[in-house]
Amino acid sequence: LAGETSGVSLDARVGKNSLVFAGDAAADGRLNGEFAAVLPTPGALMALSGGAQTPVPAAFLPLEASGTLAAASARIDIAGGTYRFGENRLQGPVSVTLGDVPFVAAAFNANALDLSFLAAEEGSATEDAAPADGTGWSRDPIDASGLSLLEADVQIEAASIDFGTTQMKDVSLSLTIENARAVAEIVRAQAFGGAFTGRFVANNRNGLSVAGDMDGTTVAIQALLTDMAGVDRMRGAGNTQLSFLGVGQNLDQIMRSLSGAGSLDIGQGDITGFDLASLFGGGDAVDAVGERATTIFESLSASFLIDKGLLLNDDLVISATLFEARGQGTIDLGGQLLDYRLTPNVFENSVTRGISVPVRIEGPWSKPRIYPDLEFVAKQKLREQEDRVKEQAKERLQEETQKV
């Protein structure tokens, strides 16, 4: 009869999957009780049910859940729940609305979470997965099919989260998934020694695209650039802002498609590879360029635009005790190539006069060529000489005209 309940216990196993339940069942299908589910191979359950066998990404496995269950025909609520997907474990209440694509609402607490598969769930390696010389971005296809498995509105508080290229601590974020589009809002996070807020989107509705807006305060620039771009030549702490959009089915395509904008504002720090103070202050030029050479600065600021994977900058300013340098150029993010010129002005004092000799930085960013741009200096001097000759000719012409 409707409304009547009876005690129920269940211990079901399908292959390596198991479901245990102990509680009450009503005639109208309602269930209340304690449960524990372990699903290392959920595909076996899909086959048994006769439904479409959508593959579950390996990073999600095994799936485990336990807690106090209250279920009706189209809704499941779990109180005091503990959950596992892959190596991740969470606790908190969950509500699931059943349908062709389930909708999950939850508020989780966790210790350490590994969500690197959201950035790149790589398939089998292929011959063209990466360039033969070992440089460049991966060309392994990114499997973002997991974004179609469910829709969600989830709040997460975690001690740490690994997003693949970025690791964060003391994290508060929200995650929404709707129609194969995931949006992660970072309300609070500590990363690279500083504080972060941001919004990141992975959209697989019509091919994969990724986008984001990020603000960092007093972050360690070397750790940030190393994790996000593989560049470790700059050290210092400062503020950073970045917005970006990329499209592609692998990381190489995404990096070559990037558009966006950003800025850096760094306090004291250094850049390895060249010593501007030595090179332009009378030091040994041989020792001023190389892995052991370092430029120490008091501040560094720059803004940039990104278009089709090419970062464009024309307002870099580096201030140091003996000089100020300005820079402009491009960084090919897709090809990992630099083409940049720094023009330092050594401050005049009792020992040296102010001079301006550019430094070129070009080639692969893993091992760029850094050298004084003497050709530029020669052309600059030639233009100055031409200007002087023109000015002298003008003055002589004026003198001759006055005589007449």
mmCIF file of C-alpha atoms in Angstrom:
data_model
loop_
_atom_site.group_PDB
_atom_site.id
_atom_site.type_symbol
_atom_site.label_atom_id
_atom_site.label_comp_id
_atom_site.label_asym_id
_atom_site.label_seq_id
_atom_site.Cartn_x
_atom_site.Cartn_y
_atom_site.Cartn_z
ATOM 1 C CA LEU A 1 0.000 0.000 0.000
ATOM 2 C CA ALA A 2 1.080 3.569 -0.686
ATOM 3 C CA GLY A 3 3.065 4.993 2.182
ATOM 4 C CA GLU A 4 3.849 1.665 3.794
ATOM 5 C CA THR A 5 7.520 0.831 4.327
ATOM 6 C CA SER A 6 9.449 -2.317 5.042
ATOM 7 C CA GLY A 7 13.012 -3.110 5.993
ATOM 8 C CA VAL A 8 15.329 -3.793 3.052
ATOM 9 C CA SER A 9 18.904 -4.982 2.767
ATOM 10 C CA LEU A 10 20.861 -5.339 -0.457
ATOM 11 C CA ASP A 11 24.275 -6.670 -1.372
ATOM 12 C CA ALA A 12 24.634 -6.604 -5.160
ATOM 13 C CA ARG A 13 27.712 -7.215 -7.280
ATOM 14 C CA VAL A 14 28.287 -6.878 -11.021
ATOM 15 C CA GLY A 15 31.812 -7.800 -11.939
ATOM 16 C CA LYS A 16 34.058 -5.778 -9.656
ATOM 17 C CA ASN A 17 31.268 -3.285 -8.875
ATOM 18 C CA SER A 18 29.333 -3.545 -5.617
ATOM 19 C CA LEU A 19 26.357 -1.835 -3.947
ATOM 20 C CA VAL A 20 25.345 -2.378 -0.321
ATOM 21 C CA PHE A 21 22.165 -0.865 1.193
ATOM 22 C CA ALA A 22 20.370 -1.252 4.526
ATOM 23 C CA GLY A 23 17.198 0.704 5.329
ATOM 24 C CA ASP A 24 13.524 1.087 4.456
ATOM 25 C CA ALA A 25 11.665 0.904 1.143
ATOM 26 C CA ALA A 26 8.178 2.251 0.391
ATOM 27 C CA ALA A 27 5.695 0.832 -2.077
ATOM 28 C CA ASP A 28 5.936 4.007 -4.199
ATOM 29 C CA GLY A 29 9.683 3.439 -4.691
ATOM 30 C CA ARG A 30 11.077 5.692 -1.996
ATOM 31 C CA LEU A 31 14.229 4.493 -0.231
ATOM 32 C CA ASN A 32 15.788 5.647 3.034
ATOM 33 C CA GLY A 33 18.879 4.122 4.587
ATOM 34 C CA GLU A 34 22.637 3.706 4.604
ATOM 35 C CA PHE A 35 24.504 2.749 1.446
ATOM 36 C CA ALA A 36 27.993 2.144 0.069
ATOM 37 C CA ALA A 37 28.808 1.864 -3.627
ATOM 38 C CA VAL A 38 32.140 0.898 -5.184
ATOM 39 C CA LEU A 39 32.322 1.184 -8.998
ATOM 40 C CA PRO A 40 35.767 0.506 -10.461
ATOM 41 C CA THR A 41 34.209 -0.506 -13.813
ATOM 42 C CA PRO A 42 30.911 1.401 -14.219
ATOM 43 C CA GLY A 43 30.803 0.429 -17.904
ATOM 44 C CA ALA A 44 29.696 -3.044 -16.822
ATOM 45 C CA LEU A 45 26.611 -1.528 -15.149
ATOM 46 C CA MET A 46 25.809 0.510 -18.254
ATOM 47 C CA ALA A 47 25.955 -2.645 -20.369
ATOM 48 C CA LEU A 48 23.702 -4.489 -17.944
ATOM 49 C CA SER A 49 21.117 -1.705 -18.013
ATOM 50 C CA GLY A 50 21.072 -1.680 -21.813
ATOM 51 C CA GLY A 51 21.787 2.076 -21.887
ATOM 52 C CA ALA A 52 24.317 3.909 -24.000
ATOM 53 C CA GLN A 53 27.826 3.029 -22.872
ATOM 54 C CA THR A 54 29.408 6.476 -22.574
ATOM 55 C CA PRO A 55 33.018 5.821 -21.534
ATOM 56 C CA VAL A 56 33.993 7.187 -18.131
ATOM 57 C CA PRO A 57 37.428 8.878 -18.295
ATOM 58 C CA ALA A 58 40.077 6.861 -16.505
ATOM 59 C CA ALA A 59 40.844 9.818 -14.234
ATOM 60 C CA PHE A 60 37.373 9.448 -12.663
ATOM 61 C CA LEU A 61 37.924 5.819 -11.641
ATOM 62 C CA PRO A 62 37.262 4.171 -9.320
ATOM 63 C CA LEU A 63 33.961 5.781 -8.320
ATOM 64 C CA GLU A 64 32.937 5.327 -4.682
ATOM 65 C CA ALA A 65 30.187 6.807 -2.508
ATOM 66 C CA SER A 66 28.635 6.176 0.898
ATOM 67 C CA GLY A 67 26.246 7.969 3.267
ATOM 68 C CA THR A 68 22.598 8.310 4.289
ATOM 69 C CA LEU A 69 20.347 7.968 1.270
ATOM 70 C CA ALA A 70 16.871 9.401 0.644
ATOM 71 C CA ALA A 71 15.699 8.493 -2.870
ATOM 72 C CA ALA A 72 12.517 8.985 -4.870
ATOM 73 C CA SER A 73 11.728 8.263 -8.510
ATOM 74 C CA ALA A 74 13.580 11.255 -9.969
ATOM 75 C CA ARG A 75 15.747 12.561 -7.118
ATOM 76 C CA ILE A 76 18.443 11.249 -4.809
ATOM 77 C CA ASP A 77 19.662 13.071 -1.688
ATOM 78 C CA ILE A 78 22.721 12.014 0.275
ATOM 79 C CA ALA A 79 23.499 13.337 3.746
ATOM 80 C CA GLY A 80 26.824 12.824 5.521
ATOM 81 C CA GLY A 81 28.292 11.547 2.291
ATOM 82 C CA THR A 82 31.861 10.577 1.471
ATOM 83 C CA TYR A 83 32.906 10.215 -2.162
ATOM 84 C CA ARG A 84 35.822 9.189 -4.315
ATOM 85 C CA PHE A 85 36.610 9.637 -8.003
ATOM 86 C CA GLY A 86 40.062 8.519 -8.995
ATOM 87 C CA GLU A 87 42.460 9.595 -6.284
ATOM 88 C CA ASN A 88 40.146 12.346 -5.050
ATOM 89 C CA ARG A 89 38.081 12.138 -1.869
ATOM 90 C CA LEU A 90 35.384 14.555 -0.736
ATOM 91 C CA GLN A 91 32.751 14.929 1.974
ATOM 92 C CA GLY A 92 29.430 16.773 1.994
ATOM 93 C CA PRO A 93 25.731 16.689 1.045
ATOM 94 C CA VAL A 94 24.697 15.871 -2.518
ATOM 95 C CA SER A 95 21.405 16.073 -4.427
ATOM 96 C CA VAL A 96 21.028 14.355 -7.791
ATOM 97 C CA THR A 97 18.154 14.982 -10.170
ATOM 98 C CA LEU A 98 17.921 12.048 -12.551
ATOM 99 C CA GLY A 99 17.417 12.353 -16.300
ATOM 100 C CA ASP A 100 19.156 11.757 -19.604
ATOM 101 C CA VAL A 101 21.963 13.929 -18.212
ATOM 102 C CA PRO A 102 21.983 13.902 -14.392
ATOM 103 C CA PHE A 103 22.148 17.217 -12.512
ATOM 104 C CA VAL A 104 24.260 17.305 -9.354
ATOM 105 C CA ALA A 105 24.108 19.959 -6.625
ATOM 106 C CA ALA A 106 26.671 19.633 -3.831
ATOM 107 C CA ALA A 107 28.783 21.378 -1.216
ATOM 108 C CA PHE A 108 32.066 19.546 -0.706
ATOM 109 C CA ASN A 109 35.000 19.727 1.655
ATOM 110 C CA ALA A 110 38.250 18.046 0.658
ATOM 111 C CA ASN A 111 41.889 17.737 1.536
ATOM 112 C CA ALA A 112 43.924 17.364 -1.689
ATOM 113 C CA LEU A 113 42.205 17.218 -5.097
ATOM 114 C CA ASP A 114 43.758 16.321 -8.446
ATOM 115 C CA LEU A 115 41.741 17.915 -11.270
ATOM 116 C CA SER A 116 44.543 17.905 -13.837
ATOM 117 C CA PHE A 117 42.417 15.790 -16.160
ATOM 118 C CA LEU A 118 40.169 18.835 -16.733
ATOM 119 C CA ALA A 119 43.120 20.588 -18.382
ATOM 120 C CA ALA A 120 44.278 17.654 -20.486
ATOM 121 C CA GLU A 121 42.919 14.128 -20.488
ATOM 122 C CA GLU A 122 45.436 12.789 -22.938
ATOM 123 C CA GLY A 123 44.767 9.889 -25.256
ATOM 124 C CA SER A 124 47.250 7.374 -26.604
ATOM 125 C CA ALA A 125 50.535 8.861 -27.741
ATOM 126 C CA THR A 126 51.020 9.142 -31.497
ATOM 127 C CA GLU A 127 54.061 9.644 -33.682
ATOM 128 C CA ASP A 128 53.254 13.348 -34.058
ATOM 129 C CA ALA A 129 52.367 13.858 -30.399
ATOM 130 C CA ALA A 130 55.378 16.121 -29.906
ATOM 131 C CA PRO A 131 58.150 17.587 -32.044
ATOM 132 C CA ALA A 132 61.112 15.314 -32.695
ATOM 133 C CA ASP A 133 63.492 17.597 -30.805
ATOM 134 C CA GLY A 134 61.446 17.261 -27.615
ATOM 135 C CA THR A 135 60.412 20.918 -27.540
ATOM 136 C CA GLY A 136 57.003 22.446 -28.134
ATOM 137 C CA TRP A 137 53.550 21.722 -26.800
ATOM 138 C CA SER A 138 51.896 18.319 -26.714
ATOM 139 C CA ARG A 139 49.850 17.315 -29.756
ATOM 140 C CA ASP A 140 48.115 14.468 -27.949
ATOM 141 C CA PRO A 141 44.332 14.869 -28.322
ATOM 142 C CA ILE A 142 42.499 16.219 -25.285
ATOM 143 C CA ASP A 143 39.496 14.100 -24.304
ATOM 144 C CA ALA A 144 36.903 16.490 -22.846
ATOM 145 C CA SER A 145 33.999 14.059 -23.246
ATOM 146 C CA GLY A 146 33.588 13.926 -19.470
ATOM 147 C CA LEU A 147 31.963 17.370 -19.630
ATOM 148 C CA SER A 148 28.936 15.753 -21.300
ATOM 149 C CA LEU A 149 28.354 13.112 -18.614
ATOM 150 C CA LEU A 150 26.508 15.392 -16.176
ATOM 151 C CA GLU A 151 25.482 18.920 -15.284
ATOM 152 C CA ALA A 152 26.371 20.393 -11.929
ATOM 153 C CA ASP A 153 26.385 23.253 -9.440
ATOM 154 C CA VAL A 154 29.076 22.442 -6.917
ATOM 155 C CA GLN A 155 30.768 24.429 -4.144
ATOM 156 C CA ILE A 156 34.178 23.204 -3.003
ATOM 157 C CA GLU A 157 36.409 24.080 -0.078
ATOM 158 C CA ALA A 158 39.768 22.293 -0.367
ATOM 159 C CA ALA A 159 43.173 22.348 1.277
ATOM 160 C CA SER A 160 44.779 22.042 -2.173
ATOM 161 C CA ILE A 161 43.827 21.506 -5.823
ATOM 162 C CA ASP A 162 46.035 20.479 -8.752
ATOM 163 C CA PHE A 163 44.660 21.867 -12.031
ATOM 164 C CA GLY A 164 47.439 20.342 -14.127
ATOM 165 C CA THR A 165 49.514 23.443 -14.844
ATOM 166 C CA THR A 166 48.606 25.219 -11.604
ATOM 167 C CA GLN A 167 48.613 24.060 -7.995
ATOM 168 C CA MET A 168 46.588 25.990 -5.411
ATOM 169 C CA LYS A 169 46.112 25.886 -1.634
ATOM 170 C CA ASP A 170 43.381 27.086 0.720
ATOM 171 C CA VAL A 171 40.882 27.035 -2.132
ATOM 172 C CA SER A 172 37.261 28.151 -2.223
ATOM 173 C CA LEU A 173 35.598 27.723 -5.608
ATOM 174 C CA SER A 174 32.377 27.001 -7.407
ATOM 175 C CA LEU A 175 32.038 24.694 -10.381
ATOM 176 C CA THR A 176 29.107 24.711 -12.770
ATOM 177 C CA ILE A 177 28.678 22.353 -15.726
ATOM 178 C CA GLU A 178 25.919 22.903 -18.258
ATOM 179 C CA ASN A 179 25.649 21.339 -21.700
ATOM 180 C CA ALA A 180 29.338 20.301 -21.879
ATOM 181 C CA ARG A 181 30.568 23.681 -20.598
ATOM 182 C CA ALA A 182 32.365 23.901 -17.254
ATOM 183 C CA VAL A 183 32.973 27.173 -15.401
ATOM 184 C CA ALA A 184 35.221 27.294 -12.333
ATOM 185 C CA GLU A 185 35.051 30.468 -10.237
ATOM 186 C CA ILE A 186 37.980 30.844 -7.843
ATOM 187 C CA VAL A 187 36.669 32.822 -4.895
ATOM 188 C CA ARG A 188 39.837 32.415 -2.822
ATOM 189 C CA ALA A 189 43.121 30.614 -3.386
ATOM 190 C CA GLN A 190 46.802 30.697 -2.521
ATOM 191 C CA ALA A 191 49.216 29.899 -5.341
ATOM 192 C CA PHE A 192 52.858 30.670 -6.153
ATOM 193 C CA GLY A 193 53.250 32.329 -2.782
ATOM 194 C CA GLY A 194 50.440 34.838 -3.348
ATOM 195 C CA ALA A 195 46.668 35.240 -3.540
ATOM 196 C CA PHE A 196 44.581 34.390 -6.608
ATOM 197 C CA THR A 197 41.060 34.963 -7.855
ATOM 198 C CA GLY A 198 39.799 34.049 -11.287
ATOM 199 C CA ARG A 199 37.361 32.398 -13.644
ATOM 200 C CA PHE A 200 38.210 29.502 -15.952
ATOM 201 C CA VAL A 201 36.013 27.969 -18.663
ATOM 202 C CA ALA A 202 36.290 24.699 -20.606
ATOM 203 C CA ASN A 203 33.677 24.484 -23.360
ATOM 204 C CA ASN A 204 33.249 21.270 -25.372
ATOM 205 C CA ARG A 205 29.902 22.055 -27.011
ATOM 206 C CA ASN A 206 31.304 22.444 -30.520
ATOM 207 C CA GLY A 207 34.953 21.488 -30.256
ATOM 208 C CA LEU A 208 37.083 22.354 -27.241
ATOM 209 C CA SER A 209 37.799 25.926 -26.185
ATOM 210 C CA VAL A 210 39.352 27.201 -22.969
ATOM 211 C CA ALA A 211 39.214 30.687 -21.489
ATOM 212 C CA GLY A 212 40.051 32.461 -18.279
ATOM 213 C CA ASP A 213 40.499 35.648 -16.296
ATOM 214 C CA MET A 214 43.066 35.637 -13.503
ATOM 215 C CA ASP A 215 44.318 38.161 -10.956
ATOM 216 C CA GLY A 216 47.313 37.416 -8.744
ATOM 217 C CA THR A 217 48.667 39.492 -5.861
ATOM 218 C CA THR A 218 52.290 39.245 -4.593
ATOM 219 C CA VAL A 219 52.899 35.994 -6.476
ATOM 220 C CA ALA A 220 56.303 34.421 -7.127
ATOM 221 C CA ILE A 221 56.809 35.187 -10.816
ATOM 222 C CA GLN A 222 59.375 32.447 -11.473
ATOM 223 C CA ALA A 223 57.052 29.716 -10.158
ATOM 224 C CA LEU A 224 54.111 31.184 -12.095
ATOM 225 C CA LEU A 225 55.974 31.375 -15.423
ATOM 226 C CA THR A 226 57.579 27.958 -14.938
ATOM 227 C CA ASP A 227 54.250 26.223 -14.324
ATOM 228 C CA MET A 228 52.291 28.040 -17.024
ATOM 229 C CA ALA A 229 54.894 28.504 -19.771
ATOM 230 C CA GLY A 230 58.032 26.559 -18.861
ATOM 231 C CA VAL A 231 60.063 29.786 -18.453
ATOM 232 C CA ASP A 232 62.267 30.078 -15.356
ATOM 233 C CA ARG A 233 64.593 33.032 -16.074
ATOM 234 C CA MET A 234 62.770 35.692 -14.040
ATOM 235 C CA ARG A 235 62.491 35.940 -10.252
ATOM 236 C CA GLY A 236 60.613 38.370 -8.072
ATOM 237 C CA ALA A 237 57.221 38.879 -6.446
ATOM 238 C CA GLY A 238 54.483 41.053 -7.840
ATOM 239 C CA ASN A 239 50.992 41.442 -9.202
ATOM 240 C CA THR A 240 49.737 39.911 -12.422
ATOM 241 C CA GLN A 241 46.581 39.990 -14.507
ATOM 242 C CA LEU A 242 45.732 37.712 -17.430
ATOM 243 C CA SER A 243 42.734 37.039 -19.649
ATOM 244 C CA PHE A 244 42.853 34.498 -22.472
ATOM 245 C CA LEU A 245 40.865 32.427 -24.959
ATOM 246 C CA GLY A 246 42.121 29.399 -26.889
ATOM 247 C CA VAL A 247 40.568 26.849 -29.229
ATOM 248 C CA GLY A 248 41.814 23.415 -30.274
ATOM 249 C CA GLN A 249 41.743 19.690 -29.733
ATOM 250 C CA ASN A 250 45.259 19.542 -28.291
ATOM 251 C CA LEU A 251 47.516 21.827 -26.290
ATOM 252 C CA ASP A 252 49.614 22.829 -29.309
ATOM 253 C CA GLN A 253 46.524 24.027 -31.212
ATOM 254 C CA ILE A 254 45.230 25.902 -28.167
ATOM 255 C CA MET A 255 48.529 27.731 -27.570
ATOM 256 C CA ARG A 256 48.771 28.749 -31.241
ATOM 257 C CA SER A 257 45.218 30.119 -31.183
ATOM 258 C CA LEU A 258 45.437 32.141 -27.973
ATOM 259 C CA SER A 259 44.074 35.660 -27.739
ATOM 260 C CA GLY A 260 43.924 37.892 -24.676
ATOM 261 C CA ALA A 261 45.696 40.543 -22.629
ATOM 262 C CA GLY A 262 47.565 40.954 -19.366
ATOM 263 C CA SER A 263 50.052 42.851 -17.251
ATOM 264 C CA LEU A 264 52.952 42.391 -14.811
ATOM 265 C CA ASP A 265 54.053 44.691 -11.989
ATOM 266 C CA ILE A 266 57.025 43.281 -10.073
ATOM 267 C CA GLY A 267 59.142 44.657 -7.251
ATOM 268 C CA GLN A 268 62.773 43.693 -6.679
ATOM 269 C CA GLY A 269 63.963 40.698 -8.664
ATOM 270 C CA ASP A 270 66.379 39.434 -11.300
ATOM 271 C CA ILE A 271 66.563 37.959 -14.808
ATOM 272 C CA THR A 272 69.178 35.345 -15.724
ATOM 273 C CA GLY A 273 70.905 35.197 -19.095
ATOM 274 C CA PHE A 274 72.345 38.720 -19.287
ATOM 275 C CA ASP A 275 73.815 41.371 -16.994
ATOM 276 C CA LEU A 276 72.806 44.804 -18.264
ATOM 277 C CA ALA A 277 74.609 46.641 -15.459
ATOM 278 C CA SER A 278 77.900 44.973 -16.418
ATOM 279 C CA LEU A 279 77.406 45.159 -20.177
ATOM 280 C CA PHE A 280 76.533 48.848 -20.238
ATOM 281 C CA GLY A 281 78.461 50.021 -17.202
ATOM 282 C CA GLY A 282 81.967 49.148 -18.345
ATOM 283 C CA GLY A 283 82.121 45.485 -17.307
ATOM 284 C CA ASP A 284 83.518 42.528 -19.271
ATOM 285 C CA ALA A 285 81.176 41.946 -22.219
ATOM 286 C CA VAL A 286 82.185 38.264 -22.424
ATOM 287 C CA ASP A 287 80.845 37.600 -18.934
ATOM 288 C CA ALA A 288 77.786 39.817 -19.365
ATOM 289 C CA VAL A 289 75.863 37.255 -21.452
ATOM 290 C CA GLY A 290 75.381 33.618 -20.448
ATOM 291 C CA GLU A 291 73.749 31.309 -17.949
ATOM 292 C CA ARG A 292 75.749 32.774 -15.052
ATOM 293 C CA ALA A 293 74.921 36.383 -15.906
ATOM 294 C CA THR A 294 72.119 38.106 -14.001
ATOM 295 C CA THR A 295 70.340 41.437 -14.263
ATOM 296 C CA ILE A 296 69.202 42.679 -10.860
ATOM 297 C CA PHE A 297 66.339 45.171 -10.939
ATOM 298 C CA GLU A 298 64.393 47.307 -8.480
ATOM 299 C CA SER A 299 61.111 47.104 -10.407
ATOM 300 C CA LEU A 300 59.657 45.741 -13.645
ATOM 301 C CA SER A 301 56.339 46.543 -15.311
ATOM 302 C CA ALA A 302 54.736 45.607 -18.617
ATOM 303 C CA SER A 303 51.407 45.106 -20.335
ATOM 304 C CA PHE A 304 50.720 42.920 -23.350
ATOM 305 C CA LEU A 305 48.197 41.740 -25.908
ATOM 306 C CA ILE A 306 47.889 38.211 -27.318
ATOM 307 C CA ASP A 307 46.679 37.559 -30.868
ATOM 308 C CA LYS A 308 46.726 34.159 -32.605
ATOM 309 C CA GLY A 309 49.263 32.834 -30.129
ATOM 310 C CA LEU A 310 51.586 35.832 -30.476
ATOM 311 C CA LEU A 311 52.210 37.975 -27.374
ATOM 312 C CA LEU A 312 52.870 41.620 -28.229
ATOM 313 C CA ASN A 313 54.532 44.063 -25.809
ATOM 314 C CA ASP A 314 55.899 47.599 -26.316
ATOM 315 C CA ASP A 315 55.996 49.155 -22.844
ATOM 316 C CA LEU A 316 58.323 47.053 -20.703
ATOM 317 C CA VAL A 317 60.205 49.168 -18.149
ATOM 318 C CA ILE A 318 63.011 47.767 -15.978
ATOM 319 C CA SER A 319 64.450 50.071 -13.313
ATOM 320 C CA ALA A 320 67.741 49.318 -11.560
ATOM 321 C CA THR A 321 70.363 51.190 -9.568
ATOM 322 C CA LEU A 322 72.616 52.010 -12.539
ATOM 323 C CA PHE A 323 70.187 52.008 -15.438
ATOM 324 C CA GLU A 324 66.659 52.000 -16.741
ATOM 325 C CA ALA A 325 65.745 49.716 -19.650
ATOM 326 C CA ARG A 326 62.761 49.752 -21.962
ATOM 327 C CA GLY A 327 61.683 46.812 -24.050
ATOM 328 C CA GLN A 328 59.464 45.840 -26.914
ATOM 329 C CA GLY A 329 58.966 42.752 -29.046
ATOM 330 C CA THR A 330 57.010 39.562 -29.471
ATOM 331 C CA ILE A 331 56.768 36.150 -27.844
ATOM 332 C CA ASP A 332 55.453 33.345 -30.042
ATOM 333 C CA LEU A 333 53.568 31.320 -27.427
ATOM 334 C CA GLY A 334 52.696 28.549 -29.862
ATOM 335 C CA GLY A 335 56.191 28.208 -31.296
ATOM 336 C CA GLN A 336 57.905 29.041 -27.965
ATOM 337 C CA LEU A 337 60.076 31.671 -29.689
ATOM 338 C CA LEU A 338 61.324 35.093 -28.543
ATOM 339 C CA ASP A 339 62.023 38.198 -30.632
ATOM 340 C CA TYR A 340 62.704 41.040 -28.231
ATOM 341 C CA ARG A 341 64.835 44.159 -27.898
ATOM 342 C CA LEU A 342 65.853 45.836 -24.620
ATOM 343 C CA THR A 343 67.235 49.366 -24.788
ATOM 344 C CA PRO A 344 68.952 50.349 -21.522
ATOM 345 C CA ASN A 345 69.968 53.878 -20.539
ATOM 346 C CA VAL A 346 72.888 53.896 -18.121
ATOM 347 C CA PHE A 347 72.519 56.769 -15.666
ATOM 348 C CA GLU A 348 75.195 59.449 -15.938
ATOM 349 C CA ASN A 349 77.599 59.847 -13.017
ATOM 350 C CA SER A 350 81.187 60.920 -12.357
ATOM 351 C CA VAL A 351 82.561 57.758 -13.951
ATOM 352 C CA THR A 352 80.389 57.084 -17.002
ATOM 353 C CA ARG A 353 78.138 59.064 -19.291
ATOM 354 C CA GLY A 354 74.638 57.944 -20.175
ATOM 355 C CA ILE A 355 74.619 55.562 -23.146
ATOM 356 C CA SER A 356 71.945 53.555 -24.973
ATOM 357 C CA VAL A 357 72.872 50.213 -26.563
ATOM 358 C CA PRO A 358 70.090 47.679 -27.258
ATOM 359 C CA VAL A 359 70.196 43.999 -26.369
ATOM 360 C CA ARG A 360 68.476 41.488 -28.638
ATOM 361 C CA ILE A 361 66.843 38.366 -27.227
ATOM 362 C CA GLU A 362 65.769 35.924 -29.915
ATOM 363 C CA GLY A 363 65.264 32.236 -30.593
ATOM 364 C CA PRO A 364 63.649 29.414 -28.584
ATOM 365 C CA TRP A 365 62.710 30.512 -25.087
ATOM 366 C CA SER A 366 64.342 27.388 -23.633
ATOM 367 C CA LYS A 367 67.726 28.618 -24.912
ATOM 368 C CA PRO A 368 67.525 32.101 -26.441
ATOM 369 C CA ARG A 369 70.391 33.979 -28.050
ATOM 370 C CA ILE A 370 71.140 37.158 -26.065
ATOM 371 C CA TYR A 371 73.569 39.681 -27.529
ATOM 372 C CA PRO A 372 74.293 43.419 -27.892
ATOM 373 C CA ASP A 373 72.551 44.700 -31.010
ATOM 374 C CA LEU A 374 75.599 46.445 -32.475
ATOM 375 C CA GLU A 375 74.021 46.546 -35.927
ATOM 376 C CA PHE A 376 71.180 48.607 -34.490
ATOM 377 C CA VAL A 377 73.719 50.905 -32.807
ATOM 378 C CA ALA A 378 75.654 51.318 -36.064
ATOM 379 C CA LYS A 379 72.488 52.234 -37.945
ATOM 380 C CA GLN A 380 71.545 54.639 -35.164
ATOM 381 C CA LYS A 381 74.958 56.333 -35.327
ATOM 382 C CA LEU A 382 74.737 56.503 -39.135
ATOM 383 C CA ARG A 383 71.354 58.245 -38.876
ATOM 384 C CA GLU A 384 72.800 60.665 -36.316
ATOM 385 C CA GLN A 385 75.715 61.453 -38.644
ATOM 386 C CA GLU A 386 73.337 61.976 -41.556
ATOM 387 C CA ASP A 387 71.260 64.324 -39.405
ATOM 388 C CA ARG A 388 74.376 66.293 -38.431
ATOM 389 C CA VAL A 389 75.486 66.577 -42.071
ATOM 390 C CA LYS A 390 72.011 67.773 -43.066
ATOM 391 C CA GLU A 391 71.971 70.295 -40.229
ATOM 392 C CA GLN A 392 75.449 71.588 -41.150
ATOM 393 C CA ALA A 393 74.423 71.910 -44.811
ATOM 394 C CA LYS A 394 71.321 73.805 -43.763
ATOM 395 C CA GLU A 395 73.367 76.163 -41.600
ATOM 396 C CA ARG A 396 75.854 76.838 -44.466
ATOM 397 C CA LEU A 397 72.983 77.490 -46.846
ATOM 398 C CA GLN A 398 71.497 79.990 -44.421
ATOM 399 C CA GLU A 399 74.898 81.729 -44.062
ATOM 400 C CA GLU A 400 75.324 81.969 -47.848
ATOM 401 C CA THR A 401 71.788 83.304 -48.198
ATOM 402 C CA GLN A 402 72.463 86.007 -45.610
ATOM 403 C CA LYS A 403 75.624 87.089 -47.469
ATOM 404 C CA VAL A 404 73.583 87.627 -50.598
#
